[in-house]
Coordinates of C-alpha atoms in Angstrom, one line a residue:
X1 CA 124.2 143.2 112.3
X2 CA 128.0 143.1 111.6
X3 CA 130.4 142.5 114.4
X4 CA 133.0 145.3 114.6
X5 CA 136.0 145.2 116.9
X6 CA 138.1 148.3 117.4
X7 CA 141.8 148.3 118.0
X8 CA 143.1 151.8 118.6
X9 CA 143.3 153.3 115.1
X10 CA 142.1 150.3 113.2
X11 CA 138.9 148.2 113.3
X12 CA 137.9 144.7 112.2
X13 CA 134.5 143.8 110.7
X14 CA 132.9 140.4 110.4
X15 CA 129.5 140.0 108.7
X16 CA 127.0 137.2 108.6
X17 CA 126.5 135.0 105.5
X18 CA 123.0 136.5 105.0
X19 CA 124.2 140.1 104.8
X20 CA 126.0 141.9 102.0
X21 CA 128.7 144.3 103.2
X22 CA 129.9 147.1 100.9
X23 CA 133.2 148.9 102.0
X24 CA 134.2 152.0 100.3
X25 CA 137.6 153.4 101.1
X26 CA 138.1 157.0 100.0
X27 CA 135.0 156.6 97.7
X28 CA 136.3 153.4 96.0
X29 CA 135.0 149.9 96.5
X30 CA 137.4 148.0 98.8
X31 CA 135.2 145.1 99.8
X32 CA 131.8 144.0 98.4
X33 CA 130.1 140.7 99.1
X34 CA 128.3 138.5 101.6
X35 CA 130.0 137.2 104.8
X36 CA 132.9 139.6 104.5
X37 CA 135.6 139.9 107.2
X38 CA 138.3 142.6 106.9
X39 CA 140.2 145.3 108.6
X40 CA 139.4 149.0 108.0
X41 CA 140.1 152.4 109.2
X42 CA 137.0 154.4 110.3
X43 CA 138.4 157.7 109.2
X44 CA 138.5 156.9 105.5
X45 CA 135.9 154.1 105.2
X46 CA 132.2 154.1 104.4
X47 CA 130.3 150.9 105.3
X48 CA 126.8 149.6 104.3
X49 CA 125.2 146.4 105.3
X50 CA 122.3 145.0 103.1
X51 CA 120.4 141.9 104.2
X52 CA 120.0 139.4 101.5
X53 CA 117.8 136.8 103.2
X54 CA 114.1 136.4 102.6
X55 CA 112.0 138.8 104.7
X56 CA 108.3 139.1 105.3
X57 CA 106.2 142.2 105.3
X58 CA 102.8 141.9 107.0
X59 CA 100.0 144.0 105.5
X60 CA 96.7 145.0 107.0
X61 CA 94.6 147.7 105.3
X62 CA 91.0 148.6 104.6
X63 CA 89.4 148.8 101.2
X64 CA 86.1 149.6 99.6
X65 CA 84.2 147.5 97.2
X66 CA 82.0 148.4 94.2
X67 CA 78.9 148.5 96.4
X68 CA 80.6 150.9 98.9
X69 CA 81.2 148.3 101.6
X70 CA 84.3 148.4 103.7
X71 CA 86.5 145.3 103.9
X72 CA 89.8 144.5 105.7
X73 CA 92.6 142.8 103.9
X74 CA 95.3 140.8 105.7
X75 CA 98.3 139.6 103.7
X76 CA 101.9 138.9 103.8
X77 CA 104.6 139.8 101.2
X78 CA 107.9 137.9 101.1
X79 CA 110.7 139.7 99.4
X80 CA 114.5 139.9 99.3
X81 CA 117.2 142.2 98.0
X82 CA 118.3 140.7 94.7
X83 CA 120.9 143.5 93.8
X84 CA 122.6 144.6 97.1
X85 CA 124.9 147.1 95.3
X86 CA 122.0 148.8 93.7
X87 CA 120.0 148.8 96.9
X88 CA 122.8 150.4 98.8
X89 CA 122.9 153.3 96.4
X90 CA 119.2 153.9 96.4
X91 CA 118.5 153.3 100.1
X92 CA 120.5 154.3 103.2
X93 CA 122.0 150.9 104.4
X94 CA 125.0 152.7 105.9
X95 CA 126.2 151.5 109.3
X96 CA 128.2 153.1 112.1
X97 CA 131.9 152.0 111.9
X98 CA 132.1 151.9 115.7
X99 CA 128.9 150.0 116.6
X100 CA 127.8 148.3 113.4
X101 CA 124.2 149.7 113.7
X102 CA 122.3 151.3 110.8
X103 CA 122.3 155.0 110.8
X104 CA 118.8 155.1 109.3
X105 CA 115.9 152.7 109.0
X106 CA 116.1 151.3 105.5
X107 CA 113.9 148.2 106.2
X108 CA 111.1 150.4 107.5
X109 CA 111.3 152.5 104.4
X110 CA 111.3 149.4 102.2
X111 CA 108.4 147.9 104.2
X112 CA 106.4 151.1 103.8
X113 CA 107.0 151.2 100.1
X114 CA 105.9 147.5 99.7
X115 CA 102.8 148.2 101.7
X116 CA 101.8 151.2 99.7
X117 CA 102.4 149.4 96.4
X118 CA 100.5 146.3 97.5
X119 CA 97.7 148.3 99.0
X120 CA 97.3 150.4 95.8
X121 CA 97.0 147.2 93.7
X122 CA 94.5 145.7 96.1
X123 CA 92.4 148.8 96.3
X124 CA 92.1 149.0 92.5
X125 CA 91.0 145.5 92.4
X126 CA 88.4 145.8 95.2
X127 CA 86.9 148.8 93.6
X128 CA 85.7 146.6 90.8
X129 CA 84.3 143.8 92.9
X130 CA 81.1 143.6 94.9
X131 CA 81.1 142.7 98.5
X132 CA 80.0 139.2 97.8
X133 CA 82.7 138.7 95.1
X134 CA 85.3 140.2 97.3
X135 CA 84.5 137.8 100.2
X136 CA 84.1 134.7 98.0
X137 CA 86.7 135.3 95.3
X138 CA 88.8 138.1 96.7
X139 CA 91.6 136.2 98.2
X140 CA 92.8 134.5 95.1
X141 CA 92.2 137.6 93.0
X142 CA 94.1 139.8 95.3
X143 CA 97.0 137.4 95.6
X144 CA 97.4 137.2 91.8
X145 CA 97.0 141.0 91.4
X146 CA 99.4 142.0 94.2
X147 CA 102.0 139.3 93.1
X148 CA 102.0 140.4 89.5
X149 CA 101.8 144.1 90.4
X150 CA 104.7 144.0 92.8
X151 CA 106.9 141.9 90.5
X152 CA 106.3 144.3 87.6
X153 CA 106.7 147.5 89.5
X154 CA 109.6 149.6 88.2
X155 CA 110.3 151.2 91.5
X156 CA 111.0 147.9 93.2
X157 CA 113.1 146.7 90.3
X158 CA 115.0 150.0 90.4
X159 CA 115.8 149.4 94.1
X160 CA 117.0 145.9 93.4
X161 CA 114.1 144.3 95.3
X162 CA 112.5 141.1 94.2
X163 CA 109.1 139.8 95.5
X164 CA 109.2 136.1 96.1
X165 CA 105.6 135.5 97.3
X166 CA 102.4 137.1 98.2
X167 CA 99.9 135.4 100.6
X168 CA 96.4 136.8 101.3
X169 CA 95.4 135.5 104.7
X170 CA 91.9 137.0 105.0
X171 CA 89.4 139.4 103.4
X172 CA 86.8 140.3 106.1
X173 CA 83.8 142.6 106.0
X174 CA 82.5 144.6 109.0
X175 CA 81.2 142.5 111.8
X176 CA 77.5 143.5 111.4
X177 CA 77.7 143.1 107.6
X178 CA 79.5 139.8 107.9
X179 CA 76.8 138.6 110.3
X180 CA 74.1 139.7 107.9
X181 CA 75.8 137.8 105.1
X182 CA 76.2 134.8 107.2
X183 CA 72.5 134.8 108.2
X184 CA 71.2 133.0 105.0
X185 CA 73.9 130.3 105.3
X186 CA 73.1 130.0 109.0
X187 CA 69.5 129.8 108.2
X188 CA 70.1 127.1 105.6
X189 CA 72.3 125.2 108.1
X190 CA 69.6 125.6 110.7
X191 CA 67.0 124.4 108.3
X192 CA 69.1 121.4 107.5
X193 CA 69.6 120.8 111.2
X194 CA 65.8 121.2 111.8
X195 CA 65.1 118.9 108.8
X196 CA 67.5 116.3 110.2
X197 CA 65.8 116.7 113.6
X198 CA 62.4 116.3 112.1
X199 CA 63.5 113.3 110.1
X200 CA 65.0 111.8 113.2
X201 CA 61.8 112.5 115.1
X202 CA 59.8 111.1 112.3
X203 CA 62.0 108.0 112.2
X204 CA 61.6 107.7 115.9
X205 CA 57.8 108.0 115.6
X206 CA 57.8 105.5 112.8
X207 CA 59.8 103.2 114.9
X208 CA 57.5 103.7 117.8
X209 CA 54.6 103.0 115.6
X210 CA 56.2 99.8 114.3
X211 CA 56.9 98.8 117.9
X212 CA 53.3 99.6 118.9
X213 CA 52.0 97.6 115.8
X214 CA 54.3 94.7 116.7
X215 CA 53.0 94.8 120.3
X216 CA 49.4 95.0 119.1
X217 CA 50.0 92.1 116.7
X218 CA 51.5 90.2 119.6
X219 CA 48.4 91.0 121.7
X220 CA 46.1 90.0 118.9
X221 CA 48.1 86.8 118.5
X222 CA 48.0 86.1 122.2
X223 CA 44.3 86.8 122.3
X224 CA 43.7 84.5 119.4
X225 CA 45.7 81.8 121.0
X226 CA 43.9 82.4 124.3
X227 CA 40.7 82.1 122.4
X228 CA 41.9 78.9 120.9
X229 CA 42.9 77.7 124.4
X230 CA 39.5 78.6 125.8
X231 CA 37.8 76.9 122.8
X232 CA 39.9 73.9 123.3
X233 CA 39.3 73.8 127.0
X234 CA 35.5 74.1 126.3
X235 CA 35.8 71.3 123.8
X236 CA 37.7 69.3 126.4
X237 CA 35.2 70.0 129.1
X238 CA 32.3 69.1 126.7
X239 CA 34.1 66.0 125.7
X240 CA 34.7 65.1 129.4
X241 CA 31.0 65.9 130.2
X242 CA 29.8 63.9 127.2
X243 CA 32.0 61.0 128.2
X244 CA 30.9 61.4 131.8
X245 CA 27.2 61.5 130.7
X246 CA 27.8 58.5 128.5
X247 CA 29.5 56.7 131.3
X248 CA 26.7 57.7 133.7
X249 CA 24.1 56.6 131.2
X250 CA 25.8 53.3 130.8
X251 CA 26.1 52.9 134.5
X252 CA 22.5 53.9 135.0
X253 CA 21.4 51.5 132.3
X254 CA 23.5 48.8 133.9
X255 CA 22.0 49.7 137.4
X256 CA 18.5 49.7 135.9
X257 CA 19.2 46.4 134.3
X258 CA 20.4 45.0 137.5
X259 CA 17.4 46.4 139.3
X260 CA 15.2 45.0 136.6
X261 CA 16.9 41.7 136.9
X262 CA 16.5 41.9 140.7
X263 CA 12.9 43.0 140.5
X264 CA 12.2 40.3 138.0
X265 CA 13.9 37.7 140.3
X266 CA 12.1 39.1 143.3
X267 CA 8.8 39.1 141.4
X268 CA 9.4 35.5 140.2
X269 CA 10.3 34.5 143.8
X270 CA 7.2 36.3 145.1
X271 CA 5.1 34.8 142.4
X272 CA 6.5 31.3 143.2
X273 CA 6.1 32.0 146.9
X274 CA 2.5 33.3 146.3
X275 CA 1.8 30.3 144.1
X276 CA 3.1 28.1 146.8
X277 CA 1.2 30.0 149.5
X278 CA -1.9 30.0 147.3
X279 CA -1.5 26.3 146.8
X280 CA -1.0 25.8 150.5
X281 CA -4.0 28.0 151.2
X282 CA -5.9 26.1 148.6
X283 CA -5.0 22.8 150.1
X284 CA -5.8 24.1 153.5
X285 CA -9.1 25.4 152.3
X286 CA -9.7 22.2 150.5
X287 CA -9.1 20.4 153.8
X288 CA -11.3 22.8 155.7
X289 CA -14.0 22.3 153.2
X290 CA -14.4 18.8 154.2
X291 CA -14.8 19.8 157.9
X292 CA -18.0 21.0 159.4
X293 CA -18.4 24.4 160.9
X294 CA -17.9 23.4 164.4
X295 CA -14.6 21.8 163.8
X296 CA -13.6 24.9 161.8
X297 CA -14.7 27.1 164.7
X298 CA -12.9 25.0 167.2
X299 CA -9.7 25.2 165.2
X300 CA -10.1 28.9 164.8
X301 CA -10.4 29.3 168.5
X302 CA -7.5 27.1 169.1
X303 CA -5.2 28.9 166.8
X304 CA -6.5 32.2 167.9
X305 CA -7.5 33.2 164.5
X306 CA -10.8 34.7 165.6
X307 CA -10.8 38.4 166.4
X308 CA -11.2 39.6 169.9
X309 CA -14.8 39.0 171.0
X310 CA -16.3 41.6 173.4
X311 CA -19.7 40.0 173.7
X312 CA -20.6 36.4 172.8
X313 CA -24.2 35.4 172.4
X314 CA -24.7 31.7 172.4
X315 CA -27.9 30.5 170.9
X316 CA -29.5 27.1 171.0
X317 CA -28.9 26.6 167.3
X318 CA -25.2 27.0 167.9
X319 CA -24.9 25.0 171.1
X320 CA -27.0 22.1 170.1
X321 CA -24.8 20.7 167.4
X322 CA -21.7 21.5 169.4
X323 CA -23.0 19.6 172.5
X324 CA -24.0 16.7 170.3
X325 CA -20.6 16.4 168.9
X326 CA -19.0 16.7 172.3
X327 CA -21.3 14.0 173.7
X328 CA -20.5 11.8 170.8
X329 CA -16.9 12.3 171.1
X330 CA -17.0 11.6 174.9
X331 CA -18.9 8.4 174.4
X332 CA -16.5 7.2 171.8
X333 CA -13.6 7.8 174.1

């Protein structure tokens, strides 16, 4: 918006560098250009201000595809006034000489025109596309179609308007249709997720099986080693028992040998003693053999060798020789 300062019967206008001001005095061009600053009289002046900077026009409209499905298109058109003088003659960009405000709404009119032209081009394109094509390829196709259509449109060229860029932000279907279209992809994603989950579980089961097999192998190895240990202990015990038996046998044999030696020595000693006793007895018997019975009886009585006699019967046959000997012995003494 231009800055206008009023001094009684004369006013001063100062415009921005991005606005093109056209000053007509009595129907003739007095000032024409961007960033103007000049004095004028409101009674004989006609002012118009045309913005020449880049402007954006947002678009949001509905369209129908080839398969009769409703879609929403969201886009933005960037444009600018390339011929301000021509635009000021085709659209009402006139401003109040006192306030500097537009008397009409030229930018709204221009935005409505751009919206209608872009929408018409987009609708023509969507009518030949299916819903799937519109959603998958519609953004690029709509951008190219609207860009070329707006640039080649004679109405915009006749207004001195140039389209700089067209951006299609989104092409969306109805919420329920969009969810239905998303279902196969979601199912595929879910299947992929389930497959990954199953593979992870299978891998976990495989790892658990490997761990269990390792533990079982460890147990088998421990059992085998324990069996070897028990076998080795049994062999050691048998070897110790064998050695102990051998030692006992050797000790028994040695003891038996000693006993045999002792028994032999004892037998030899007894034999020698018996032989000596037998020799003594023989000598004694030989000595006794030369004695008569009375002497032998007397010696037996003397030595107490006779058994205890309960009743003694003396006969004349026994007493006669004994008394004879006693008499002879007494006479000799």
